[in-house]
Coordinates of C-alpha atoms and ligand atoms in Angstrom, one line a residue:
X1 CA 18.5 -36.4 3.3
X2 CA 18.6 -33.1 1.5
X3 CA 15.3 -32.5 -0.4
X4 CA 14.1 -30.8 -4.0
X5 CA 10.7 -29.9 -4.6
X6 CA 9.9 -28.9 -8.3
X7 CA 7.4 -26.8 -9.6
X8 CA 5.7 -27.1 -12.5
X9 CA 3.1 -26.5 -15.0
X10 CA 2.8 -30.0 -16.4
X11 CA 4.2 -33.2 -15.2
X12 CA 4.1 -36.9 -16.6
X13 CA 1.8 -39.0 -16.5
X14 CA -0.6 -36.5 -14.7
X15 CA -0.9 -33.6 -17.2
X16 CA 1.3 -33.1 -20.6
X17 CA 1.2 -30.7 -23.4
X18 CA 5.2 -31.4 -24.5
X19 CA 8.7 -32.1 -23.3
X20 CA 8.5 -30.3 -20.1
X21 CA 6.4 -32.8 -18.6
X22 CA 8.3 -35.6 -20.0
X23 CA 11.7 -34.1 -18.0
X24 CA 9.3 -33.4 -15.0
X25 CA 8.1 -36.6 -14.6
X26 CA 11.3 -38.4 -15.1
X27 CA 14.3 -36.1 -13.2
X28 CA 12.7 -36.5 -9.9
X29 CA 13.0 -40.6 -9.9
X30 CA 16.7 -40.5 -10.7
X31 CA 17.8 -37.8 -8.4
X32 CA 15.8 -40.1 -5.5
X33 CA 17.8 -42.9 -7.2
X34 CA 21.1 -40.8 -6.6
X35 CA 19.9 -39.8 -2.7
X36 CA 18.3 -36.5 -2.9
X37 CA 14.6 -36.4 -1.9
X38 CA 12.6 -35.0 -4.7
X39 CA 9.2 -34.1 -5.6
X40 CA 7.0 -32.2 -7.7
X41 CA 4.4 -29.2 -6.7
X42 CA 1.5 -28.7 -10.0
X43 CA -1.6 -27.6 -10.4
X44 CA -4.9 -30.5 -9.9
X45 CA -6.4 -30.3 -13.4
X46 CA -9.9 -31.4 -13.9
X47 CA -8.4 -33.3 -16.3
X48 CA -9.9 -37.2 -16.9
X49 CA -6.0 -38.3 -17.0
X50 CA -5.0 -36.9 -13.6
X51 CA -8.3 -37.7 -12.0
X52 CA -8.0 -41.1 -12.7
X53 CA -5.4 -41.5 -9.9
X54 CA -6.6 -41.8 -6.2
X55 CA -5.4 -38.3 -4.4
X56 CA -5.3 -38.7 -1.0
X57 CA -6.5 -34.4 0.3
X58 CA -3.9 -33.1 2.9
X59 CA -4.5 -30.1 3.4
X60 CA -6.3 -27.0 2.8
X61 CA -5.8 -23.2 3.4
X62 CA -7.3 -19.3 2.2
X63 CA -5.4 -16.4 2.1
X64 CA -6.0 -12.6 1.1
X65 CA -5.9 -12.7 -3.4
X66 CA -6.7 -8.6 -3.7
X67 CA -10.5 -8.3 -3.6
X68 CA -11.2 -11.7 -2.6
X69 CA -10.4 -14.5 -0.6
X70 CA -8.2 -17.6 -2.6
X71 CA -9.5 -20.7 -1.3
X72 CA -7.1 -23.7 -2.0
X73 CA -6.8 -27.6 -1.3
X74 CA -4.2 -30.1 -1.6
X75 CA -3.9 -33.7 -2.7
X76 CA -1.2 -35.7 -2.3
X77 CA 0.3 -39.3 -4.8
X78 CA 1.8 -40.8 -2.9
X79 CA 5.8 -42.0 -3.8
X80 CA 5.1 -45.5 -4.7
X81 CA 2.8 -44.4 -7.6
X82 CA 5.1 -42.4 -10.1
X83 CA 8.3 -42.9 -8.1
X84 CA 8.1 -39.3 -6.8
X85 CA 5.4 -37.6 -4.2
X86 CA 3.4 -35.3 -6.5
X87 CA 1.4 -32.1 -4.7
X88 CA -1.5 -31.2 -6.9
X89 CA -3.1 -27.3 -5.5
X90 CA -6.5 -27.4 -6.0
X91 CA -7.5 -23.7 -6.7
X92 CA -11.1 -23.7 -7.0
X93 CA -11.9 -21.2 -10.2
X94 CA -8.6 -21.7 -12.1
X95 CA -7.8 -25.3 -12.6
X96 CA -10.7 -26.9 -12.2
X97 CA -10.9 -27.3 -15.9
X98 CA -10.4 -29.8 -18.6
X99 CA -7.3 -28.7 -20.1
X100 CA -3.7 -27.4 -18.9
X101 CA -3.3 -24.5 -21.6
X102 CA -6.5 -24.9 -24.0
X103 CA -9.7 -26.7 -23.7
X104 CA -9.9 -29.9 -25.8
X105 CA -10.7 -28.2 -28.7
X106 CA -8.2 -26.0 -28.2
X107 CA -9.1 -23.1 -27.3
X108 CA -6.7 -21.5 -25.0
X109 CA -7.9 -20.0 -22.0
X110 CA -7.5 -16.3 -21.7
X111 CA -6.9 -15.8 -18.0
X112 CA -2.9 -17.8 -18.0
X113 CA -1.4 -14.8 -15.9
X114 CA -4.1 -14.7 -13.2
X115 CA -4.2 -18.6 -13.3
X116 CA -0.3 -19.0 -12.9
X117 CA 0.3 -16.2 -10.4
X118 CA -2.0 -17.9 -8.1
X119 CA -0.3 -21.1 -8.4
X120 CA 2.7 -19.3 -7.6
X121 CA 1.5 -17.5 -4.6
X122 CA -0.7 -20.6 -3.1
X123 CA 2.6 -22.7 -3.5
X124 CA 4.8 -20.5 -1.7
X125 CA 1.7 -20.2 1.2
X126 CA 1.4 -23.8 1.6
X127 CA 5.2 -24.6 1.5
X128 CA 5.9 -21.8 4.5
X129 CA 3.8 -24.0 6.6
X130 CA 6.4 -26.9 6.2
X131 CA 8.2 -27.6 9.1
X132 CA 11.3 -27.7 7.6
X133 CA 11.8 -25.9 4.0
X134 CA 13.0 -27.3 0.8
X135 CA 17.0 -27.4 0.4
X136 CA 16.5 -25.8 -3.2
X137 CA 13.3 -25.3 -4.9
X138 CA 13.7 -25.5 -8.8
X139 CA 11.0 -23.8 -10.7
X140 CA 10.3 -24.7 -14.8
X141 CA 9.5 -22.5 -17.4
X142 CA 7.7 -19.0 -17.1
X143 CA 4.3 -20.7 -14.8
X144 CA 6.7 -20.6 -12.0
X145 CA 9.3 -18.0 -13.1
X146 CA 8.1 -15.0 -10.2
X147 CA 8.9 -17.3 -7.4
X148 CA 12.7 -16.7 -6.9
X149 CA 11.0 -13.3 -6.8
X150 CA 8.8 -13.8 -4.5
X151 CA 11.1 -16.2 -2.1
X152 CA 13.8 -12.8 -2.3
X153 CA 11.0 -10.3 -1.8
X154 CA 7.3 -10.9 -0.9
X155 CA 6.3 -9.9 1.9
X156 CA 5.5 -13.1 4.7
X157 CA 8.0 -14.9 2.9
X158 CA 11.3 -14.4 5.4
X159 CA 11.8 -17.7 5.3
X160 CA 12.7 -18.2 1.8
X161 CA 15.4 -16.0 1.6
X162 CA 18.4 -18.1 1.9
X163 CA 16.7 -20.9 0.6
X164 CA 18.5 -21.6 -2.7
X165 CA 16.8 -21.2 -6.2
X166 CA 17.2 -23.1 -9.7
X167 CA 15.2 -22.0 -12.7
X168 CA 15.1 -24.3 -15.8
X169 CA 14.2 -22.7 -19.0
X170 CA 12.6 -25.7 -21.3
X171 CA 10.9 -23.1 -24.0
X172 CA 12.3 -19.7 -23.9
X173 CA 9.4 -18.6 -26.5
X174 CA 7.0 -18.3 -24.0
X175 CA 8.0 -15.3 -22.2
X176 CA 4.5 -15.5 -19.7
X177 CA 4.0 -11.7 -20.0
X178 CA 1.5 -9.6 -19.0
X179 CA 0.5 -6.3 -17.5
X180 CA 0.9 -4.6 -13.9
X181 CA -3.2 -4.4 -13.9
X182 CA -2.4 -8.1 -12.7
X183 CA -1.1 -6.5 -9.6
X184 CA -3.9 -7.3 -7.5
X185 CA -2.9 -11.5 -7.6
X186 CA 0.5 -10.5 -6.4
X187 CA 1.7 -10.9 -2.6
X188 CA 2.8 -7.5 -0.7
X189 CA 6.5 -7.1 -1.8
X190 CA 9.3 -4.7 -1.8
X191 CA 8.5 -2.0 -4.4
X192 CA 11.6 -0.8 -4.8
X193 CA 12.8 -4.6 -6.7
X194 CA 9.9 -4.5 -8.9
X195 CA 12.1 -3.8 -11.9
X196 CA 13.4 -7.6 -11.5
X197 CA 10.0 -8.3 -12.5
X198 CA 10.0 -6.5 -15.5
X199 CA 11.1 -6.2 -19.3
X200 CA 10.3 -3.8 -21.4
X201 CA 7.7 -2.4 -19.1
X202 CA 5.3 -5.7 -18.7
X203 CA 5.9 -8.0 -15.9
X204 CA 7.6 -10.7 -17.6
X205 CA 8.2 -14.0 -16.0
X206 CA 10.4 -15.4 -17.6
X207 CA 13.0 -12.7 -17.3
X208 CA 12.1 -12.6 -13.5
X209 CA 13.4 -16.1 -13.1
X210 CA 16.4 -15.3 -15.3
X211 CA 17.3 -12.4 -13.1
X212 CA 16.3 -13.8 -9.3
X213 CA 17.2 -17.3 -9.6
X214 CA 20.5 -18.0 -7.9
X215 CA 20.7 -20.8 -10.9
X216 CA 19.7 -20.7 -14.2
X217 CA 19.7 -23.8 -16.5
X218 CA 18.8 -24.6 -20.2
X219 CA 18.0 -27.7 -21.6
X220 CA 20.9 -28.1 -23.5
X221 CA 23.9 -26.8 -24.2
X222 CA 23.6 -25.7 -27.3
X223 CA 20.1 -23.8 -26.5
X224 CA 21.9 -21.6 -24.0
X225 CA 24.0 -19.9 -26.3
X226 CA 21.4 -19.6 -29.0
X227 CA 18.9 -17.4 -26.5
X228 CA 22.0 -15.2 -26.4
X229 CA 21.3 -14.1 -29.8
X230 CA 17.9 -15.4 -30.7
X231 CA 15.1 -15.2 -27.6
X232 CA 12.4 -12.2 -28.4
X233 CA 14.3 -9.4 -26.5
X234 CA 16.2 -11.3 -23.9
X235 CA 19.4 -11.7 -26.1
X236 CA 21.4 -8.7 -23.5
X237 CA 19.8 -10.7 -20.2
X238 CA 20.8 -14.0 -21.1
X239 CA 24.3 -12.6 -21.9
X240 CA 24.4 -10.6 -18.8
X241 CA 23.5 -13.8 -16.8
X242 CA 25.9 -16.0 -18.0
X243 CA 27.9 -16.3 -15.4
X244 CA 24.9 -18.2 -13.3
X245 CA 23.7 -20.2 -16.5
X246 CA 24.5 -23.3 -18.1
X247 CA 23.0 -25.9 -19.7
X248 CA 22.2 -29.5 -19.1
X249 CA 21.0 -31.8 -21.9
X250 CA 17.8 -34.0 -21.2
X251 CA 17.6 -37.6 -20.7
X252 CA 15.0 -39.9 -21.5
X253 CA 13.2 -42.1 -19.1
X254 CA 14.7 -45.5 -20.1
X255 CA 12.0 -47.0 -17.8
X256 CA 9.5 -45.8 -20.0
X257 CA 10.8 -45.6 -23.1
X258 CA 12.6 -49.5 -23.1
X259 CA 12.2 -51.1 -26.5
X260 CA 12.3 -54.3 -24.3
X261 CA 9.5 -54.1 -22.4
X262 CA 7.2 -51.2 -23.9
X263 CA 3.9 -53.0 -24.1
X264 CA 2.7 -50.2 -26.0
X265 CA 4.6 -51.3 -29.0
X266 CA 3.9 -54.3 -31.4
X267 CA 6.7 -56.4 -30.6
X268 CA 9.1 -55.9 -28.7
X269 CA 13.0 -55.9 -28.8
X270 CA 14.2 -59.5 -27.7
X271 CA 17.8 -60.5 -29.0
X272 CA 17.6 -59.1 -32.6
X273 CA 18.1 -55.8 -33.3
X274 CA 16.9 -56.8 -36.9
X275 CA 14.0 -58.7 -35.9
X276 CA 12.7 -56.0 -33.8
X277 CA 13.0 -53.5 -36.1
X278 CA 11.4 -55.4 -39.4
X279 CA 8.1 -56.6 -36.9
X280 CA 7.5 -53.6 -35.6
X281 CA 8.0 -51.7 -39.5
X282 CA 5.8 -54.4 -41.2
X283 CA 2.8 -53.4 -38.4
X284 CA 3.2 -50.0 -38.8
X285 CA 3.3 -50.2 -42.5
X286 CA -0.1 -52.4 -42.4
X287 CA -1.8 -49.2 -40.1
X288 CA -1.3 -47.0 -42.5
X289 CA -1.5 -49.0 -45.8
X290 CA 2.3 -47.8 -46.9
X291 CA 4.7 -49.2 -49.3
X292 CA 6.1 -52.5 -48.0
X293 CA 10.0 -51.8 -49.6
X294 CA 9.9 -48.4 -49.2
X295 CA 11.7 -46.2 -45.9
X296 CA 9.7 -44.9 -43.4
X297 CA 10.3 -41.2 -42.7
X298 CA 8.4 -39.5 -39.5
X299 CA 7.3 -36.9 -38.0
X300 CA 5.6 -36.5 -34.9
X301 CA 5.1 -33.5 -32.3
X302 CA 3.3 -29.9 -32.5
X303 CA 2.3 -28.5 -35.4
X304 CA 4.3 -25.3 -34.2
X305 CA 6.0 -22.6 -36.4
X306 CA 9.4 -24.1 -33.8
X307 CA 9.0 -27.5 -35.0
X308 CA 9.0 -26.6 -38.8
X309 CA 6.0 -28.7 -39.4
X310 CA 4.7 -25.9 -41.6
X311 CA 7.7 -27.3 -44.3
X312 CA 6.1 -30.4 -44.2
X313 CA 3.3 -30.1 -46.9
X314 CA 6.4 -28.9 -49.5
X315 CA 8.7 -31.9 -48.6
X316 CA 6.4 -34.8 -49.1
X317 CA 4.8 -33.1 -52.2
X318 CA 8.8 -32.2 -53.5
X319 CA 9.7 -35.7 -53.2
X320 CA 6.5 -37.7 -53.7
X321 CA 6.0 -35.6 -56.9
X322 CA 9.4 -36.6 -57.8
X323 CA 8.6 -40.4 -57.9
X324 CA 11.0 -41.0 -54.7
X325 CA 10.0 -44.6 -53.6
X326 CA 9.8 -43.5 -49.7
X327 CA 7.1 -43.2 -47.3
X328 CA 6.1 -40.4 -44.8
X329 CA 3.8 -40.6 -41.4
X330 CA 3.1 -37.5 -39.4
X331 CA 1.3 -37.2 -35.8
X332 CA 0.5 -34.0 -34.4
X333 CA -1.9 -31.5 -34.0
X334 CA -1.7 -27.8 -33.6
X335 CA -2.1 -25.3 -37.1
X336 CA -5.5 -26.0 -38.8
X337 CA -4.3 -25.1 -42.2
X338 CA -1.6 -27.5 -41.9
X339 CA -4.1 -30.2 -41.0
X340 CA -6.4 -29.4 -44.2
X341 CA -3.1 -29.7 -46.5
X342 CA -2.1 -32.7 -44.9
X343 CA -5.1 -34.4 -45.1
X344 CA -5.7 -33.1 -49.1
X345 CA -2.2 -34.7 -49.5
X346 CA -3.1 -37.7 -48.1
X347 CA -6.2 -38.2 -50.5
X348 CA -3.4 -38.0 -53.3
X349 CA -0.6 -40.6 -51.7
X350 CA -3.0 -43.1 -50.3
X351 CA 0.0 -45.3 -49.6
X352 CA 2.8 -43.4 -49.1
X353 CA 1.3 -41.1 -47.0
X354 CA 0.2 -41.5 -43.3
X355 CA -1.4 -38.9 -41.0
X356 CA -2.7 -39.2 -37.5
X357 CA -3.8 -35.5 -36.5
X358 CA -4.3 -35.9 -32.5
X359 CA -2.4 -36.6 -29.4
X360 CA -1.6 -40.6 -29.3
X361 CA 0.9 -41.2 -27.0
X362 CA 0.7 -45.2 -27.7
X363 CA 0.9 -44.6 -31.7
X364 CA 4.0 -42.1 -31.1
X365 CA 5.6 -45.4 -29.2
X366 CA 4.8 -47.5 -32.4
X367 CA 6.2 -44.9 -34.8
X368 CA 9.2 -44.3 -33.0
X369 CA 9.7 -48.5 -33.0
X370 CA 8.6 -49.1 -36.6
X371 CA 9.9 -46.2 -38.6
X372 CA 13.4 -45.9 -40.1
X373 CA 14.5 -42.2 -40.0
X374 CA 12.5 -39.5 -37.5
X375 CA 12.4 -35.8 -39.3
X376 CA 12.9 -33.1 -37.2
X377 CA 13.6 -29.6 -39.0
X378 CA 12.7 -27.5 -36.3
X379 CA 13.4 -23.8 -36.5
X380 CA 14.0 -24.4 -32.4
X381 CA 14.6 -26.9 -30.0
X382 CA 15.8 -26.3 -26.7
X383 CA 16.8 -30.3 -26.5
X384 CA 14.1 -32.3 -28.4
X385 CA 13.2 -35.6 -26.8
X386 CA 12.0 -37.0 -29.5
X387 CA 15.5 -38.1 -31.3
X388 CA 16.7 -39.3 -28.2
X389 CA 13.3 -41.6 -28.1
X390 CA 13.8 -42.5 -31.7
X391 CA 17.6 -43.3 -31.3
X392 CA 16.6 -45.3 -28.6
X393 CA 14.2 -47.6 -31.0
X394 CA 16.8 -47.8 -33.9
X395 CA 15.7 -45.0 -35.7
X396 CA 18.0 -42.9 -37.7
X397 CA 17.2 -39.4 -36.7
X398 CA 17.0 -36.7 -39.6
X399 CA 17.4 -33.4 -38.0
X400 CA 18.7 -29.7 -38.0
X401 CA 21.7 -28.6 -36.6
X402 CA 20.3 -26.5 -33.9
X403 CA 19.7 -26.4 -29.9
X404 CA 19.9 -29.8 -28.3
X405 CA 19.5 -31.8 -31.6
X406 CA 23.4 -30.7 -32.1
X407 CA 24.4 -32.2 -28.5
X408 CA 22.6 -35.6 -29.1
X409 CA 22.9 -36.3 -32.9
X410 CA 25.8 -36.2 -34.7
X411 CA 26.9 -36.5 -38.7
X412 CA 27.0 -40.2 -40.1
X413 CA 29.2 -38.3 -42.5
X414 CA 31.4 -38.5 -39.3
X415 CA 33.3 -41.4 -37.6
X416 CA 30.3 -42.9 -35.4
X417 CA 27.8 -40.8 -36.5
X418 CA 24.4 -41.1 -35.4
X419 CA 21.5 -39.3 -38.0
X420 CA 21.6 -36.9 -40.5
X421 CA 22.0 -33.2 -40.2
X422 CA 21.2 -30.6 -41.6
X423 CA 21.2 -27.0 -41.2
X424 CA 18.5 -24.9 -42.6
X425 CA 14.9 -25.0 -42.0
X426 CA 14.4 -24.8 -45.4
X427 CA 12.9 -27.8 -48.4
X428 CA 16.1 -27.6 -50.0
X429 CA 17.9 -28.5 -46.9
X430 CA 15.5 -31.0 -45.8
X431 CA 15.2 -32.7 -49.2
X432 CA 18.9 -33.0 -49.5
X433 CA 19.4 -34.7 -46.3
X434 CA 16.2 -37.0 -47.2
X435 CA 17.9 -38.4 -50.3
X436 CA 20.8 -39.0 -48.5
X437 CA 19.0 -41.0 -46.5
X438 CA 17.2 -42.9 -49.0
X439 CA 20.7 -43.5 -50.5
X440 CA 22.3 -44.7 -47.2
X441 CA 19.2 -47.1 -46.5
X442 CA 19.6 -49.4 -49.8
X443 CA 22.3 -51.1 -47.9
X444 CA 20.2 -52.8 -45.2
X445 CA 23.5 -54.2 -43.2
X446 CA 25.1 -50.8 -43.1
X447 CA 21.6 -49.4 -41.7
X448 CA 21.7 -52.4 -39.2
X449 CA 24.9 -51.7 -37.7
X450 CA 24.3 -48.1 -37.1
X451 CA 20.7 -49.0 -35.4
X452 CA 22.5 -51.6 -33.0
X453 CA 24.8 -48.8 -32.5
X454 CA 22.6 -46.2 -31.9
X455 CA 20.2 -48.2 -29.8
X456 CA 23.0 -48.5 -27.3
X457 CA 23.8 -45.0 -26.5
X458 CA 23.1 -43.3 -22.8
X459 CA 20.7 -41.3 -23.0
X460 CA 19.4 -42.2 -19.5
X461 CA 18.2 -39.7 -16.8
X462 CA 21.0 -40.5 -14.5
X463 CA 23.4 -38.6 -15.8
X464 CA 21.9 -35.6 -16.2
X465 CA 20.6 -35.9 -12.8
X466 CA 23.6 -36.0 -11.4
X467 CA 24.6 -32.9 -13.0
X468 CA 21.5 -31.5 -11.3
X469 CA 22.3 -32.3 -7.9
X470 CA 25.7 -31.0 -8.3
X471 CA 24.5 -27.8 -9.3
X472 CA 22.3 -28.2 -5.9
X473 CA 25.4 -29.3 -3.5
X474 CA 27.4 -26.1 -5.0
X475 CA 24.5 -24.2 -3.4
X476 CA 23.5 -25.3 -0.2
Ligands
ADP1 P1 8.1 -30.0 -27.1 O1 8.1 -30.0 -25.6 O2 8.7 -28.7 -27.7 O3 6.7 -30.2 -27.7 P2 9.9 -32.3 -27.0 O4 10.6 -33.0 -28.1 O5 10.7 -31.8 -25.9 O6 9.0 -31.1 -27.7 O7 8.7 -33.3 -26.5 C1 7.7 -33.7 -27.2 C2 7.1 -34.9 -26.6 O8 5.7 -35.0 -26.9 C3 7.6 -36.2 -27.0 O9 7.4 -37.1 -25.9 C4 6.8 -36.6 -28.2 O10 6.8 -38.0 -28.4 C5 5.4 -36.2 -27.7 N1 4.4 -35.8 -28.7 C6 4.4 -34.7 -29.4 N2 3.3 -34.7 -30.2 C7 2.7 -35.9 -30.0 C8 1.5 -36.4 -30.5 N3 0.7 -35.8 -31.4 N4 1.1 -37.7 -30.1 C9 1.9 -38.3 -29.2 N5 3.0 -37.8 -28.6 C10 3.4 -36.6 -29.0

């Protein structure tokens, strides 16, 4: 059986800041599923969430880290537990803290490049010792983006050469960059390459994995030709890559996110579509105090400038001011200022106004069940899982036309239809395509035919998983 090991920063249910832990906690079950062996290489976090699990330590190593010696362990879940072996490194000084990015009170930590380059350089350490290497290793985002560097030239590393790499680019923001004073963390390699590790004269690890990767992938479609023209600098790589690149939309773990058998939601989803939907509304509703007649519009995810949350404030007080009978919920956290204006807001529009500011990943399931439309005006989004969760639960998405929110939501203007789009990040955008909303959900059968309809579409992993392996078998 050919074999994938992945390696990433964050990995569901173990450690997860956004949607890159959702896709690598998912992908590796369905490719098993579809007869690749697959499994995922992270960091062990001190975190209470990942040591809840029983680790079973199977190994241990040092090697040479500049002035000092790196000591490292490593502990293995086993495949029954996730559905996928995990290999947690255990880097004594690095990880061994509470948080993956940020403390909980977020903070982030300042040392990311030393942190991440040692990952990188103990994973490639402890996987020459395998017997037999990895088909393909696929590395995510910039935390892993030097290893097709690495496996092409570090030094020690012979045996990595022909072994074939994919590098999948979930947030093309966060470039990872830092200077060559980092050398010291690096292995011996051949000098003469070390521009592939660099843009505009920083090591920058993202571009490194663009440029030494024998694949590069996106999350979507969509996202792949947007960084062509919008990715802090990298516009003339991703263009001069192209050839290599493509893009491969998301799925969504239906085993986890199943309106039938979620047991983190109210009730759920038996034979009626409308009963489902009107329990699981009235219980959210009665949380947060709301309006019992009046449409449920949501937000939930990072307070981020890419998410537009920052247009949030303006919206509700635009259409709240203007007497619109509607009510909004947000969860997230992230920007302080935008957690002070929420929470003024709130004061004002006791019941048309809920906020949860926090991480709650059993309230996000409720929301997603008992809203009716999910708002997403995000300036970016390389696919967006959220409107793929919410379609799932029977609610109307109400999002910008941009990255992978315009290859999984389409126009109910159009035949089949699915949400509504727009296409600024801008209050007059958003507003408009709220009160069409509004307008569409005074006819309750009309909104109860599209949410059976939407509820039903494939979003499932095993299709994009398959487009995986066949980028794999075209490889090796
Ligand atoms: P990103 O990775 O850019 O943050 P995605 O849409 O790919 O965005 O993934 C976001 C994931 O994080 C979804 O599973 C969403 O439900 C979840 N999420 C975001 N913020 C919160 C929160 N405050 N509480 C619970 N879940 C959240």
């Amino acid at each position: 059986m050919k074999q994938v090991v992945h390696i990433s920063a964050e990995c569901f249910p173990l450690a997860k800041v956004g949607g890159l832990a959702d896709v690598v906690g998912a992908l590796p079950k369905y490719q098993r599923a579809a007869g690749w062996e697959a499994s995922v290489v992270m960091p062990y976090y001190h975190l209470p969430k990942m040591l809840e699990y029983s680790w079973q330590r199977i190994a241990s190593g040092e090697f040479n880290l500049g002035q000092y010696v790196l000591q490292y362990g490593v502990y293995m879940l086993d495949a029954e537990v996730l559905g996928f072996t995990v290999y947690a490194l255990d880097i004594p000084g690095k990880f061994d803290r509470p948080g993956v990015y940020a403390d909980p009170q977020g903070n982030f930590y300042g040392d990311g490049p030393d942190r991440y380059l040692s990952f990188q350089h103990t994973v490639l350490k402890w996987l020459d010792g395998w017997e037999k290497l990895p088909d393909v290793i696929h590395c995510h985002d910039h935390h892993s983006g030097i290893i097709p560097f690495f496996m092409k030239f570090g030094m020690g590393f012979d045996r990595f050469r022909e072994v074939p790499s994919v590098f999948t680019i979930h947030n093309g923001r966060y470039h990872g960059s830092f200077g060559w004073n980092m050398l010291y963390a690096f292995p011996f390699f051949d000098w003469q390459m070390r521009s592939l590790l660099e843009w505009d004269g920083v090591v920058n690890p993202l571009a490194a994995g663009i440029k030494c990767a024998w694949k590069v992938t996106t999350v979507s479609p969509s996202y792949l030709n947007e960084l062509k023209s919008d990715s802090q600098g990298l516009e003339w790589l991703f263009e001069s890559e192209s050839a290599k690149s493509s893009g491969i939309l998301n799925g969504i773990d239906s085993e986890v996110w199943n309106p039938a058998t979620d047991p983190m939601i109210e009730v759920p989803l038996k034979k009626s579509v409308r009963k489902f939907k009107s329990s699981n509304r009235a219980a959210l509703i009665k949380e947060f105090g709301l309006q019992k007649s009046a449409p449920v519009i949501s937000f939930i995810g990072r307070f981020a400038d890419e998410k537009g949350a920052d247009l949030l404030p303006e919206v509700i007080h635009q259409t709240l001011s203007l007497g619109m009978h509607v009510n909004f919920i947000v969860l997230g956290s992230g920007n302080p200022w935008l957690h002070h204006a929420l929470n003024s807001q709130q004061q004002h529009y006791p019941n048309q106004l809920g906020i949860f500011i926090g991480y709650n990943e059993a309230l996000a399931h409720k929301i997603y069940a008992g809203s009716d439309f999910l708002l997403m005006p995000s300036r970016v989004e390389p696919c967006g899982l959220n409107q793929m969760y919410a379609l799932r639960y029977g609610t109307i998405p109400v999002v910008r036309r941009i990255g992978g929110l315009n290859d999984s939501v389409t126009d109910l203007g159009d035949a089949e239809g699915s949400g509504f789009m727009f296409s600024h990040a801008s209050v007059g955008d958003i507003l408009h395509a709220i009160s069409r909303a509004v307008d569409f959900y005074a006819d309750a059968e009309e909104v109860l035919a599209v949410q059976e309809r939407i509820m039903q579409i494939d979003f499932s992993w095993s299709r994009s998983a398959q487009d995986y392996i066949s980028l794999y078998e075209n490889m090796t």
